[in-house]
Amino acid sequence: PDPPRAAEDVGELQAKGIDAVPGFAGSLMGDAAFAHAVQERGLLPLSNVANVQVVECNEGLGYVQFRSGEFGFNNPPGLADGPVDVAVIGESHALGHCVAPSASAVGRIRAKFPRTANFGIAGLRVLSQLGVFREYVEPLHPKAVVWFVNISFAEARYEADRPLLMRYLNDAWFSQGLRQRQRDVDSFVREVLVPLQLRRDHALRDDFEDSSSFPFDRVITL
C-alpha cells in the first residue's frame, strides 16, 4: 500500500501558488484543541474554506481534489446559493470521498438534475449534519433533500458535549448565521483545523513507515 500523502499534495500545490487545504475532517471535532477554539471564538464551522483547492482522500487512483464553492462545499461556483432543486447532506458518501466526480452519488443525481447542491462533509456525525441542514439547506427551500445516513456515523459521540451542536437539536430556530460568516469559517478552518489535519497526516505517514516491514502481501494472500 502507498503511504498517506495528503499533506505532501497540499504542499506541492501551495508551492505552485495554488491556495490548497486538506479536506475538512469531521472527526477532528473531537479534538481538545478544536473544542477550545470553538469556545474562544464562539463559532463552530460546518464546512471547508471557500474558493480553494481541497485535497481529499486516496484509495489507489490518486488524491481526489475539488474546488470548493462560496460556502466551502463540493459545488460549482454559485450553485449552493440557490435556487436548488436537490440538496444532498451527509458525510463522506455524500461528499464523494475517494470517488471520481462522475461516479459519485451526487454526480449521478446531478446528471439528471443539474441544480443539485452537495452539502456533504467527510466525518460529520448526525448533529453536525442537522446543523448543515439548518445553516445551508433550509434557507434554500430545495424541492428535494437527499440525506445520506451512515449507521457508523449515526451516534452523536463527542457532539453531545458541544453546546452549539446541541442547540440545533433543542432549538428549532437556532442558527449561527454561517452563510453570512464565511470569512470567520475560513479563518477557523485555516488556523485551527488545517494544522490539526496536517499533523494527523504526518503522524499517519510516520506510522505507515514504521510498519513498512510488515508482510501485508502475506496477510492479503492468507
mmCIF file of C-alpha atoms in Angstrom:
data_model
loop_
_atom_site.group_PDB
_atom_site.id
_atom_site.type_symbol
_atom_site.label_atom_id
_atom_site.label_comp_id
_atom_site.label_asym_id
_atom_site.label_seq_id
_atom_site.Cartn_x
_atom_site.Cartn_y
_atom_site.Cartn_z
ATOM 1 C CA PRO A 1 0.000 0.000 0.000
ATOM 2 C CA ASP A 2 1.009 3.598 -0.620
ATOM 3 C CA PRO A 3 1.732 5.875 2.345
ATOM 4 C CA PRO A 4 -0.724 8.690 3.107
ATOM 5 C CA ARG A 5 0.453 11.859 1.363
ATOM 6 C CA ALA A 6 -2.390 14.389 1.515
ATOM 7 C CA ALA A 7 -0.105 16.791 3.384
ATOM 8 C CA GLU A 8 2.526 16.425 0.651
ATOM 9 C CA ASP A 9 -0.052 17.031 -2.087
ATOM 10 C CA VAL A 10 -1.248 20.188 -0.321
ATOM 11 C CA GLY A 11 2.359 21.371 -0.007
ATOM 12 C CA GLU A 12 3.068 20.715 -3.673
ATOM 13 C CA LEU A 13 0.001 22.676 -4.748
ATOM 14 C CA GLN A 14 0.912 25.578 -2.463
ATOM 15 C CA ALA A 15 4.457 25.585 -3.895
ATOM 16 C CA LYS A 16 2.858 26.138 -7.316
ATOM 17 C CA GLY A 17 0.985 29.148 -5.988
ATOM 18 C CA ILE A 18 -2.338 27.313 -5.630
ATOM 19 C CA ASP A 19 -4.356 28.008 -2.487
ATOM 20 C CA ALA A 20 -4.912 24.455 -1.217
ATOM 21 C CA VAL A 21 -6.061 22.875 2.046
ATOM 22 C CA PRO A 22 -6.679 19.306 3.213
ATOM 23 C CA GLY A 23 -10.317 18.290 3.338
ATOM 24 C CA PHE A 24 -12.329 19.159 6.447
ATOM 25 C CA ALA A 25 -12.474 16.031 8.606
ATOM 26 C CA GLY A 26 -15.425 15.911 10.987
ATOM 27 C CA SER A 27 -13.508 13.538 13.240
ATOM 28 C CA LEU A 28 -11.292 16.470 14.256
ATOM 29 C CA MET A 29 -14.253 17.957 16.116
ATOM 30 C CA GLY A 30 -13.461 15.548 18.939
ATOM 31 C CA ASP A 31 -10.021 17.105 19.435
ATOM 32 C CA ALA A 32 -9.490 19.213 22.572
ATOM 33 C CA ALA A 33 -7.862 21.991 20.524
ATOM 34 C CA PHE A 34 -10.981 22.199 18.380
ATOM 35 C CA ALA A 35 -13.242 22.445 21.426
ATOM 36 C CA HIS A 36 -11.067 25.185 22.893
ATOM 37 C CA ALA A 37 -11.153 27.185 19.654
ATOM 38 C CA VAL A 38 -14.955 26.871 19.452
ATOM 39 C CA GLN A 39 -15.312 28.238 22.968
ATOM 40 C CA GLU A 40 -12.801 31.013 22.340
ATOM 41 C CA ARG A 41 -14.249 32.149 19.003
ATOM 42 C CA GLY A 42 -17.926 31.433 19.623
ATOM 43 C CA LEU A 43 -18.116 29.645 16.287
ATOM 44 C CA LEU A 44 -18.395 26.022 15.223
ATOM 45 C CA PRO A 45 -17.636 25.640 11.491
ATOM 46 C CA LEU A 46 -19.503 23.048 9.440
ATOM 47 C CA SER A 47 -17.834 23.479 6.062
ATOM 48 C CA ASN A 48 -14.475 23.900 4.405
ATOM 49 C CA VAL A 49 -12.585 27.004 3.337
ATOM 50 C CA ALA A 50 -14.353 28.702 0.434
ATOM 51 C CA ASN A 51 -12.930 29.009 -3.081
ATOM 52 C CA VAL A 52 -9.803 26.882 -2.577
ATOM 53 C CA GLN A 53 -8.424 23.604 -3.901
ATOM 54 C CA VAL A 54 -9.428 20.892 -1.413
ATOM 55 C CA VAL A 55 -7.366 17.692 -1.261
ATOM 56 C CA GLU A 56 -9.497 14.812 -0.070
ATOM 57 C CA CYS A 57 -8.641 11.106 0.166
ATOM 58 C CA ASN A 58 -6.942 8.444 -1.924
ATOM 59 C CA GLU A 59 -7.951 4.840 -2.485
ATOM 60 C CA GLY A 60 -5.421 3.976 -5.141
ATOM 61 C CA LEU A 61 -6.295 6.323 -8.010
ATOM 62 C CA GLY A 62 -4.589 9.442 -6.676
ATOM 63 C CA TYR A 63 -5.983 12.046 -4.332
ATOM 64 C CA VAL A 64 -9.442 13.332 -5.188
ATOM 65 C CA GLN A 65 -9.431 17.118 -5.342
ATOM 66 C CA PHE A 66 -12.141 19.686 -5.889
ATOM 67 C CA ARG A 67 -12.517 23.441 -5.995
ATOM 68 C CA SER A 68 -14.762 24.473 -3.108
ATOM 69 C CA GLY A 69 -17.677 26.804 -3.743
ATOM 70 C CA GLU A 70 -18.555 30.008 -1.944
ATOM 71 C CA PHE A 71 -19.587 28.163 1.233
ATOM 72 C CA GLY A 72 -16.750 25.631 1.255
ATOM 73 C CA PHE A 73 -18.652 22.637 -0.138
ATOM 74 C CA ASN A 74 -18.011 20.486 -3.197
ATOM 75 C CA ASN A 75 -20.052 22.605 -5.614
ATOM 76 C CA PRO A 76 -19.516 24.716 -8.728
ATOM 77 C CA PRO A 77 -19.449 28.481 -8.024
ATOM 78 C CA GLY A 78 -22.851 29.953 -7.196
ATOM 79 C CA LEU A 79 -24.747 26.667 -7.038
ATOM 80 C CA ALA A 80 -25.080 26.496 -3.231
ATOM 81 C CA ASP A 81 -26.563 29.984 -3.186
ATOM 82 C CA GLY A 82 -29.689 28.715 -4.979
ATOM 83 C CA PRO A 83 -32.112 28.178 -6.489
ATOM 84 C CA VAL A 84 -31.620 24.449 -5.881
ATOM 85 C CA ASP A 85 -33.724 21.501 -6.996
ATOM 86 C CA VAL A 86 -31.958 18.852 -4.915
ATOM 87 C CA ALA A 87 -29.807 19.279 -1.806
ATOM 88 C CA VAL A 88 -27.611 16.422 -0.587
ATOM 89 C CA ILE A 89 -26.480 16.134 3.046
ATOM 90 C CA GLY A 90 -24.258 13.573 4.768
ATOM 91 C CA GLU A 91 -20.694 12.529 5.432
ATOM 92 C CA SER A 92 -18.150 11.043 3.024
ATOM 93 C CA HIS A 93 -20.728 9.163 0.924
ATOM 94 C CA ALA A 94 -22.472 12.442 0.156
ATOM 95 C CA LEU A 95 -19.222 14.343 -0.372
ATOM 96 C CA GLY A 96 -17.933 11.779 -2.876
ATOM 97 C CA HIS A 97 -14.879 10.759 -0.853
ATOM 98 C CA CYS A 98 -12.253 8.907 -2.898
ATOM 99 C CA VAL A 99 -14.569 8.722 -5.912
ATOM 100 C CA ALA A 100 -14.238 10.377 -9.300
ATOM 101 C CA PRO A 101 -16.844 13.172 -9.565
ATOM 102 C CA SER A 102 -18.722 11.483 -12.404
ATOM 103 C CA ALA A 103 -19.034 8.265 -10.381
ATOM 104 C CA SER A 104 -20.153 9.849 -7.105
ATOM 105 C CA ALA A 105 -23.752 9.733 -5.919
ATOM 106 C CA VAL A 106 -24.114 13.495 -6.324
ATOM 107 C CA GLY A 107 -22.529 13.324 -9.771
ATOM 108 C CA ARG A 108 -25.108 10.774 -10.866
ATOM 109 C CA ILE A 109 -28.007 12.808 -9.428
ATOM 110 C CA ARG A 110 -26.627 15.998 -10.949
ATOM 111 C CA ALA A 111 -26.521 14.340 -14.378
ATOM 112 C CA LYS A 112 -30.329 14.302 -14.295
ATOM 113 C CA PHE A 113 -30.948 17.316 -12.055
ATOM 114 C CA PRO A 114 -28.199 19.886 -12.747
ATOM 115 C CA ARG A 115 -29.284 22.142 -9.865
ATOM 116 C CA THR A 116 -28.143 19.578 -7.269
ATOM 117 C CA ALA A 117 -26.100 21.079 -4.431
ATOM 118 C CA ASN A 118 -23.719 18.971 -2.368
ATOM 119 C CA PHE A 119 -23.506 19.749 1.361
ATOM 120 C CA GLY A 120 -21.581 16.625 2.377
ATOM 121 C CA ILE A 121 -18.515 16.818 4.623
ATOM 122 C CA ALA A 122 -16.375 13.781 5.459
ATOM 123 C CA GLY A 123 -16.743 12.504 9.005
ATOM 124 C CA LEU A 124 -19.680 14.666 10.079
ATOM 125 C CA ARG A 125 -21.975 12.970 12.556
ATOM 126 C CA VAL A 126 -25.698 13.332 12.936
ATOM 127 C CA LEU A 127 -25.943 16.592 14.931
ATOM 128 C CA SER A 128 -23.386 18.285 12.680
ATOM 129 C CA GLN A 129 -25.404 17.194 9.653
ATOM 130 C CA LEU A 130 -28.503 18.687 11.266
ATOM 131 C CA GLY A 131 -26.504 21.893 11.660
ATOM 132 C CA VAL A 132 -25.572 21.830 7.964
ATOM 133 C CA PHE A 133 -29.235 21.418 7.101
ATOM 134 C CA ARG A 134 -30.258 24.337 9.305
ATOM 135 C CA GLU A 135 -27.468 26.673 8.174
ATOM 136 C CA TYR A 136 -27.122 25.944 4.481
ATOM 137 C CA VAL A 137 -30.022 23.870 3.154
ATOM 138 C CA GLU A 138 -33.164 25.121 4.873
ATOM 139 C CA PRO A 139 -32.751 28.727 3.614
ATOM 140 C CA LEU A 140 -32.737 27.441 0.016
ATOM 141 C CA HIS A 141 -36.108 25.630 0.230
ATOM 142 C CA PRO A 142 -34.994 22.910 -2.219
ATOM 143 C CA LYS A 143 -37.613 20.767 -3.899
ATOM 144 C CA ALA A 144 -35.995 17.615 -2.519
ATOM 145 C CA VAL A 145 -33.416 16.773 0.151
ATOM 146 C CA VAL A 146 -31.328 13.597 -0.040
ATOM 147 C CA TRP A 147 -29.856 12.820 3.368
ATOM 148 C CA PHE A 148 -27.229 10.076 3.461
ATOM 149 C CA VAL A 149 -27.377 8.324 6.825
ATOM 150 C CA ASN A 150 -24.339 6.151 7.503
ATOM 151 C CA ILE A 151 -25.145 3.967 10.503
ATOM 152 C CA SER A 152 -21.482 4.175 11.558
ATOM 153 C CA PHE A 153 -21.912 7.946 11.972
ATOM 154 C CA ALA A 154 -25.447 7.978 13.406
ATOM 155 C CA GLU A 155 -24.170 8.086 17.005
ATOM 156 C CA ALA A 156 -23.592 11.610 18.334
ATOM 157 C CA ARG A 157 -20.450 10.702 20.349
ATOM 158 C CA TYR A 158 -18.472 13.906 21.058
ATOM 159 C CA GLU A 159 -21.274 16.041 19.609
ATOM 160 C CA ALA A 160 -23.338 15.824 22.787
ATOM 161 C CA ASP A 161 -20.503 17.685 24.529
ATOM 162 C CA ARG A 162 -20.721 20.603 22.090
ATOM 163 C CA PRO A 163 -23.336 23.108 23.345
ATOM 164 C CA LEU A 164 -23.594 24.792 19.940
ATOM 165 C CA LEU A 165 -24.433 21.490 18.242
ATOM 166 C CA MET A 166 -26.977 20.581 20.932
ATOM 167 C CA ARG A 167 -28.775 23.853 20.259
ATOM 168 C CA TYR A 168 -29.596 22.644 16.749
ATOM 169 C CA LEU A 169 -31.411 19.724 18.375
ATOM 170 C CA ASN A 170 -33.128 21.632 21.163
ATOM 171 C CA ASP A 171 -33.969 24.914 19.445
ATOM 172 C CA ALA A 172 -35.762 24.716 16.112
ATOM 173 C CA TRP A 173 -34.875 28.341 15.334
ATOM 174 C CA PHE A 174 -31.204 28.296 16.297
ATOM 175 C CA SER A 175 -28.617 29.291 13.704
ATOM 176 C CA GLN A 176 -25.019 30.506 13.850
ATOM 177 C CA GLY A 177 -25.638 32.501 10.687
ATOM 178 C CA LEU A 178 -22.836 30.649 8.932
ATOM 179 C CA ARG A 179 -23.905 31.710 5.441
ATOM 180 C CA GLN A 180 -23.062 35.270 6.459
ATOM 181 C CA ARG A 181 -19.891 34.335 8.360
ATOM 182 C CA GLN A 182 -17.794 32.584 5.729
ATOM 183 C CA ARG A 183 -14.764 34.740 6.483
ATOM 184 C CA ASP A 184 -14.900 33.575 10.109
ATOM 185 C CA VAL A 185 -15.327 29.968 8.956
ATOM 186 C CA ASP A 186 -12.351 30.308 6.604
ATOM 187 C CA SER A 187 -10.156 31.716 9.392
ATOM 188 C CA PHE A 188 -11.169 28.981 11.832
ATOM 189 C CA VAL A 189 -10.525 26.171 9.372
ATOM 190 C CA ARG A 190 -7.187 27.598 8.192
ATOM 191 C CA GLU A 191 -5.880 28.437 11.666
ATOM 192 C CA VAL A 192 -7.259 25.501 13.684
ATOM 193 C CA LEU A 193 -8.422 22.572 11.571
ATOM 194 C CA VAL A 194 -5.804 22.631 8.814
ATOM 195 C CA PRO A 195 -2.837 22.406 11.254
ATOM 196 C CA LEU A 196 -4.618 19.594 13.131
ATOM 197 C CA GLN A 197 -5.237 17.710 9.884
ATOM 198 C CA LEU A 198 -1.682 18.145 8.622
ATOM 199 C CA ARG A 199 -0.270 16.919 11.939
ATOM 200 C CA ARG A 200 -2.549 13.901 11.734
ATOM 201 C CA ASP A 201 -1.426 13.171 8.165
ATOM 202 C CA HIS A 202 2.245 13.355 9.148
ATOM 203 C CA ALA A 203 1.608 11.056 12.129
ATOM 204 C CA LEU A 204 -0.169 8.553 9.871
ATOM 205 C CA ARG A 205 2.745 8.654 7.435
ATOM 206 C CA ASP A 206 5.205 8.008 10.276
ATOM 207 C CA ASP A 207 3.099 5.078 11.480
ATOM 208 C CA PHE A 208 2.973 3.721 7.951
ATOM 209 C CA GLU A 209 6.736 3.918 7.568
ATOM 210 C CA ASP A 210 7.231 2.259 10.948
ATOM 211 C CA SER A 211 5.082 -0.637 9.777
ATOM 212 C CA SER A 212 6.628 -0.859 6.291
ATOM 213 C CA SER A 213 8.353 -4.114 7.155
ATOM 214 C CA PHE A 214 5.010 -5.786 7.964
ATOM 215 C CA PRO A 215 4.260 -8.518 5.362
ATOM 216 C CA PHE A 216 0.978 -7.079 4.036
ATOM 217 C CA ASP A 217 1.216 -9.221 0.910
ATOM 218 C CA ARG A 218 1.249 -12.375 3.010
ATOM 219 C CA VAL A 219 -1.791 -11.244 5.004
ATOM 220 C CA ILE A 220 -3.706 -10.461 1.800
ATOM 221 C CA THR A 221 -2.758 -13.861 0.394
ATOM 222 C CA LEU A 222 -3.962 -15.516 3.565
#
